[in-house]
Every structure is written in C-alpha cells, then in structure tokens.
Short mmCIF file of C-alpha atoms in Angstrom, two decimals:
data_model
loop_
_atom_site.label_atom_id
_atom_site.label_comp_id
_atom_site.label_asym_id
_atom_site.label_seq_id
_atom_site.Cartn_x
_atom_site.Cartn_y
_atom_site.Cartn_z
CA MET A 825 -6.71 21.05 6.67
CA ILE A 826 -9.08 19.87 9.39
CA GLY A 827 -11.52 17.03 8.76
CA ALA A 828 -13.78 14.72 10.75
CA PHE A 829 -14.41 11.03 10.07
CA ASP A 830 -16.14 8.11 11.78
CA THR A 831 -14.56 4.64 11.84
CA LYS A 832 -17.93 3.01 12.58
CA ASN A 833 -18.77 3.41 8.88
CA SER A 834 -15.85 1.26 7.74
CA GLN A 835 -17.08 -1.51 5.45
CA ASN A 836 -14.57 -4.18 6.43
CA GLY A 837 -14.78 -3.80 10.22
CA GLY A 838 -11.02 -3.86 10.68
CA SER A 839 -9.20 -2.94 13.87
CA GLN A 840 -6.08 -1.23 12.48
CA VAL A 841 -6.35 2.21 10.91
CA GLU A 842 -3.54 3.86 8.96
CA LEU A 843 -3.36 7.28 7.30
CA ARG A 844 -1.15 7.74 4.23
CA LEU A 845 -0.51 11.03 2.50
CA ASP A 846 1.12 10.76 -0.92
CA GLY A 847 2.28 14.37 -1.06
CA VAL A 848 2.12 17.40 1.25
CA HIS A 849 4.17 20.49 0.44
CA GLN A 850 5.71 20.98 2.90
CA ASN A 851 6.76 20.79 6.60
CA ALA A 852 3.60 18.93 7.54
CA ASP A 853 2.47 18.43 11.14
CA VAL A 854 -0.29 15.85 11.67
CA TRP A 855 -2.66 15.68 14.67
CA LEU A 856 -5.50 13.31 15.55
CA ASN A 857 -7.95 14.30 18.29
CA GLY A 858 -5.43 16.79 19.62
CA VAL A 859 -2.51 14.32 19.70
CA ARG A 860 0.49 15.16 17.52
CA LEU A 861 1.32 12.10 15.40
CA GLY A 862 4.44 13.38 13.70
CA PHE A 863 6.20 15.77 11.33
CA HIS A 864 7.24 15.29 7.70
CA PRO A 865 9.48 17.99 6.23
CA TYR A 866 9.81 16.95 2.60
CA GLY A 867 7.13 17.89 0.11
CA TYR A 868 7.65 15.22 -2.55
CA THR A 869 7.52 11.90 -0.68
CA ALA A 870 4.69 9.87 0.82
CA PHE A 871 4.43 9.20 4.56
CA ALA A 872 2.05 7.40 6.90
CA HIS A 873 0.85 7.35 10.51
CA ASP A 874 -0.82 4.63 12.56
CA LEU A 875 -4.03 6.12 13.97
CA THR A 876 -5.26 3.07 15.86
CA SER A 877 -4.31 3.94 19.44
CA HIS A 878 -5.58 7.52 19.20
CA LEU A 879 -9.00 6.87 17.67
CA ASN A 880 -12.34 7.49 19.34
CA PRO A 881 -14.24 4.28 18.46
CA THR A 882 -17.67 5.58 19.51
CA GLY A 883 -17.74 9.03 17.97
CA PRO A 884 -16.24 11.35 15.38
CA ASN A 885 -12.48 11.79 15.06
CA VAL A 886 -10.82 15.04 14.05
CA LEU A 887 -7.71 14.88 11.86
CA ALA A 888 -5.65 18.04 11.31
CA VAL A 889 -2.72 18.65 8.95
CA ARG A 890 -0.77 21.90 9.25
CA VAL A 891 1.58 22.98 6.44
CA ASP A 892 4.36 25.58 6.65
CA ASN A 893 5.49 26.58 3.17
CA SER A 894 6.61 30.08 4.07
CA ASP A 895 10.29 29.93 3.04
CA GLN A 896 11.84 29.83 -0.42
CA ASN A 897 12.24 26.16 -1.26
CA SER A 898 12.06 25.48 -4.99
CA ARG A 899 13.31 26.70 -8.37
CA CYS A 900 9.72 27.15 -9.48
CA TYR A 901 6.30 27.39 -7.86
CA SER A 902 5.63 23.98 -6.31
CA GLY A 903 2.16 24.54 -4.98
CA SER A 904 1.31 24.16 -1.32
CA GLY A 905 -0.72 21.91 0.93
CA ILE A 906 -2.05 18.41 0.30
CA TYR A 907 -1.67 17.99 -3.46
CA ARG A 908 -1.71 14.20 -3.90
CA HIS A 909 -4.04 11.40 -2.83
CA THR A 910 -4.79 10.75 0.84
CA TRP A 911 -5.66 7.21 1.97
CA LEU A 912 -7.38 5.95 5.12
CA THR A 913 -6.74 2.20 5.24
CA VAL A 914 -8.62 -0.08 7.67
CA THR A 915 -7.44 -3.69 8.08
CA GLY A 916 -7.40 -6.53 10.54
CA PRO A 917 -4.38 -7.18 12.79
CA VAL A 918 -2.79 -9.54 10.22
CA ARG A 919 -2.01 -7.54 7.12
CA ILE A 920 0.47 -6.55 4.44
CA PRO A 921 2.23 -3.47 5.83
CA LEU A 922 2.88 -0.30 3.88
CA TRP A 923 5.60 -0.89 1.25
CA GLY A 924 5.34 -4.61 2.04
CA VAL A 925 5.40 -5.84 -1.59
CA HIS A 926 8.43 -5.85 -3.88
CA VAL A 927 8.44 -7.10 -7.47
CA THR A 928 11.29 -7.79 -9.88
CA THR A 929 11.38 -9.51 -13.28
CA PRO A 930 14.55 -11.62 -13.39
CA GLU A 931 13.49 -13.31 -16.63
CA VAL A 932 11.82 -11.52 -19.53
CA SER A 933 11.25 -12.82 -23.06
CA GLU A 934 8.52 -13.02 -25.68
CA ARG A 935 7.81 -16.65 -24.84
CA ARG A 936 8.21 -16.77 -21.05
CA SER A 937 8.75 -14.27 -18.26
CA VAL A 938 9.02 -14.60 -14.48
CA ALA A 939 7.80 -12.14 -11.87
CA HIS A 940 9.59 -12.52 -8.54
CA VAL A 941 7.35 -11.20 -5.73
CA GLU A 942 8.37 -10.70 -2.11
CA VAL A 943 5.53 -10.09 0.36
CA SER A 944 5.74 -9.18 4.04
CA VAL A 945 2.93 -10.10 6.45
CA ALA A 946 2.73 -8.31 9.79
CA ASN A 947 0.78 -9.45 12.83
CA LEU A 948 -0.28 -6.52 15.00
CA GLY A 949 -2.49 -8.70 17.19
CA ALA A 950 -1.88 -9.95 20.70
CA ARG A 951 -1.57 -13.64 19.70
CA PRO A 952 0.24 -15.65 17.01
CA ALA A 953 -1.87 -16.15 13.91
CA PRO A 954 -1.65 -18.52 10.91
CA ALA A 955 -1.62 -16.82 7.52
CA TYR A 956 -0.73 -17.52 3.92
CA VAL A 957 -0.11 -15.32 0.93
CA ARG A 958 -1.63 -15.67 -2.54
CA VAL A 959 -0.34 -13.59 -5.45
CA SER A 960 -2.05 -13.39 -8.84
CA VAL A 961 -1.02 -11.65 -12.05
CA LEU A 962 -3.89 -10.36 -14.19
CA ASP A 963 -3.93 -9.17 -17.77
CA PRO A 964 -5.53 -5.82 -18.76
CA ARG A 965 -8.94 -7.52 -19.06
CA GLY A 966 -8.76 -8.97 -15.57
CA HIS A 967 -7.98 -12.55 -16.61
CA VAL A 968 -5.64 -14.46 -14.29
CA MET A 969 -2.32 -15.15 -16.00
CA ALA A 970 -0.53 -16.75 -13.06
CA THR A 971 -1.17 -17.55 -9.40
CA ARG A 972 1.10 -18.82 -6.64
CA HIS A 973 0.56 -19.54 -2.94
CA ALA A 974 3.06 -19.35 -0.12
CA PRO A 975 2.77 -22.09 2.54
CA THR A 976 0.69 -21.32 5.61
CA ARG A 977 2.88 -20.18 8.48
CA SER A 978 2.43 -18.86 12.00
CA VAL A 979 3.20 -15.17 12.45
CA GLY A 980 4.03 -14.24 16.03
CA SER A 981 2.51 -11.29 17.85
CA GLY A 982 4.33 -8.13 16.78
CA ALA A 983 6.35 -10.06 14.19
CA THR A 984 6.65 -9.89 10.40
CA ALA A 985 7.03 -12.91 8.11
CA ASP A 986 8.38 -12.68 4.55
CA SER A 987 7.42 -14.87 1.60
CA SER A 988 9.00 -15.09 -1.86
CA LEU A 989 7.12 -16.35 -4.91
CA ASP A 990 8.08 -16.81 -8.57
CA LEU A 991 5.21 -16.48 -11.05
CA PRO A 992 5.87 -17.68 -14.64
CA ILE A 993 3.99 -15.68 -17.28
CA GLU A 994 3.56 -17.06 -20.78
CA ARG A 995 3.65 -14.71 -23.77
CA ALA A 996 3.82 -11.49 -21.77
CA ALA A 997 3.03 -8.28 -23.66
CA LEU A 998 6.40 -6.54 -23.91
CA TRP A 999 7.28 -3.00 -24.91
CA PRO A 1000 10.55 -1.08 -25.41
CA PRO A 1001 11.46 1.75 -23.02
CA ASP A 1002 11.01 4.35 -25.77
CA ALA A 1003 7.56 3.17 -26.84
CA ASP A 1004 4.88 5.88 -27.06
CA ALA A 1005 2.18 3.56 -25.76
CA ARG A 1006 2.25 0.29 -23.92
CA PRO A 1007 0.36 -2.56 -25.64
CA GLY A 1008 -0.82 -4.05 -22.39
CA ARG A 1009 -0.32 -3.92 -18.65
CA ARG A 1010 -0.19 -6.72 -16.14
CA HIS A 1011 -1.85 -6.17 -12.80
CA ARG A 1012 -1.00 -7.88 -9.55
CA HIS A 1013 -3.42 -8.79 -6.80
CA ARG A 1014 -2.04 -10.01 -3.52
CA ARG A 1015 -4.18 -11.31 -0.69
CA VAL A 1016 -3.51 -12.47 2.84
CA ARG A 1017 -5.76 -15.10 4.32
CA ARG A 1018 -6.23 -16.39 7.83
CA ARG A 1019 -8.18 -19.61 8.36
CA ALA A 1020 -9.56 -19.39 4.81
CA ARG A 1021 -10.95 -15.88 5.50
CA PRO A 1022 -9.50 -13.02 3.42
CA LEU A 1023 -7.97 -10.35 5.62
CA GLY A 1024 -6.93 -7.86 3.02
CA GLY A 1025 -6.14 -7.55 -0.65
CA THR A 1026 -4.74 -4.84 -2.84
CA PRO A 1027 -5.27 -4.72 -6.58
CA ASP A 1028 -2.39 -2.86 -8.15
CA GLY A 1029 -2.69 -0.99 -11.41
CA GLY A 1030 0.59 -1.93 -12.94
CA SER A 1031 3.68 -1.61 -10.77
CA GLY A 1032 3.39 -2.11 -7.03
CA THR A 1033 -0.05 -2.21 0.66
#
C-alpha cells in the first residue's frame, strides 16, 4: 500500500502526528518519505509509529506499507494486507499517549457502581506544561452519568504524569456474561486541558488514546 497525505489539512492544527494500524497480516514494513519507520511481524495485533520528525510540513507525504505473507502461517486462510482500521492521529505536544487509559470496575451492583480510571498524560514539548484530566461517563443517549477532575499538575518536558480517578455511577445498567444483548452501554470521554484550552479528547464506544 502506498498513499499520499497532507498534514496542512488537519482540522486541529496539532504538532504531533501518529500512525496506528489495527491489523496488518503480516510481516509489515512501514516507510514515510523513504525513511523506514519499523517492522511488525505479527498479523493480529495493533502497532503504531510516530511520524512527526519525518513529515514534510509544506507538501505531500508518502506513506508506504509492505506486507510479506508468502509463507504458511495459519490453520486457515487469514487474508493478507491491511485488514483493520488505520488511524492518523494529530495532537498537540501534551496528550494522552496510545494505550494511556485503563479502566476497571472494583465495585458493581444494581444500586451503585464505581469505575476506576487511570490516565497517563505525556508532554512531548520542549518546556514543562500544566495540564489536568477530566473523565466523564455517558449513558447510551449521551447523558453525563459521572464526571471527575484530576488536579492540575506540571508535566515536565519528555515526561509522563499519571492520574487515578474513581467515578461513582448510580443505577448502572448491568447484564450477565451470557446475555444475548446488552441493555445499555456506558461510554467514557476523557479530555486533557492546558490553561483551560482542550488539547485532545477521545470518546470511547464502550470499553477503552
């Protein structure tokens, strides 16, 4: 696969650009503008590359993905090439990194449940930056069920700061593991802000940048 894209058309004007491929089968080599970014051998796991330092900011960029699926590798036909979603994420220097959100539910009942959310915030900029994290839980209709804020803190250049939040949820819609259909799904929306300006947010359709 070879494709061209232009970062000047990005809507949020961010400075950090990351490519994520959710599934490439298999032995994938990735290049950007003739520079080899890396190799991913396994065909069933997601992987990502930071494109920022290799981008051409004034013109088109050429991204190439080469797949080698020539050997026998599966009990059945697995397909070949890029078979899952591909994401090009543009953010500012202060952001939630890939796989930077973890959620557990230490307390679950019909009357009251608790979602424990751990969020990492990375600062890829050249200077320390203040940031705070806000996490909201939404019901299937988009209504806010719970919101919590982590205190504002300074994140050093090149550093990552972690925040932990407990969100109580009243009368959560529960279902058994063997249910044919779930009666309702809760959605999370986490947002990082710097000086009251949102830097990035990710609505999540049910489970868990």
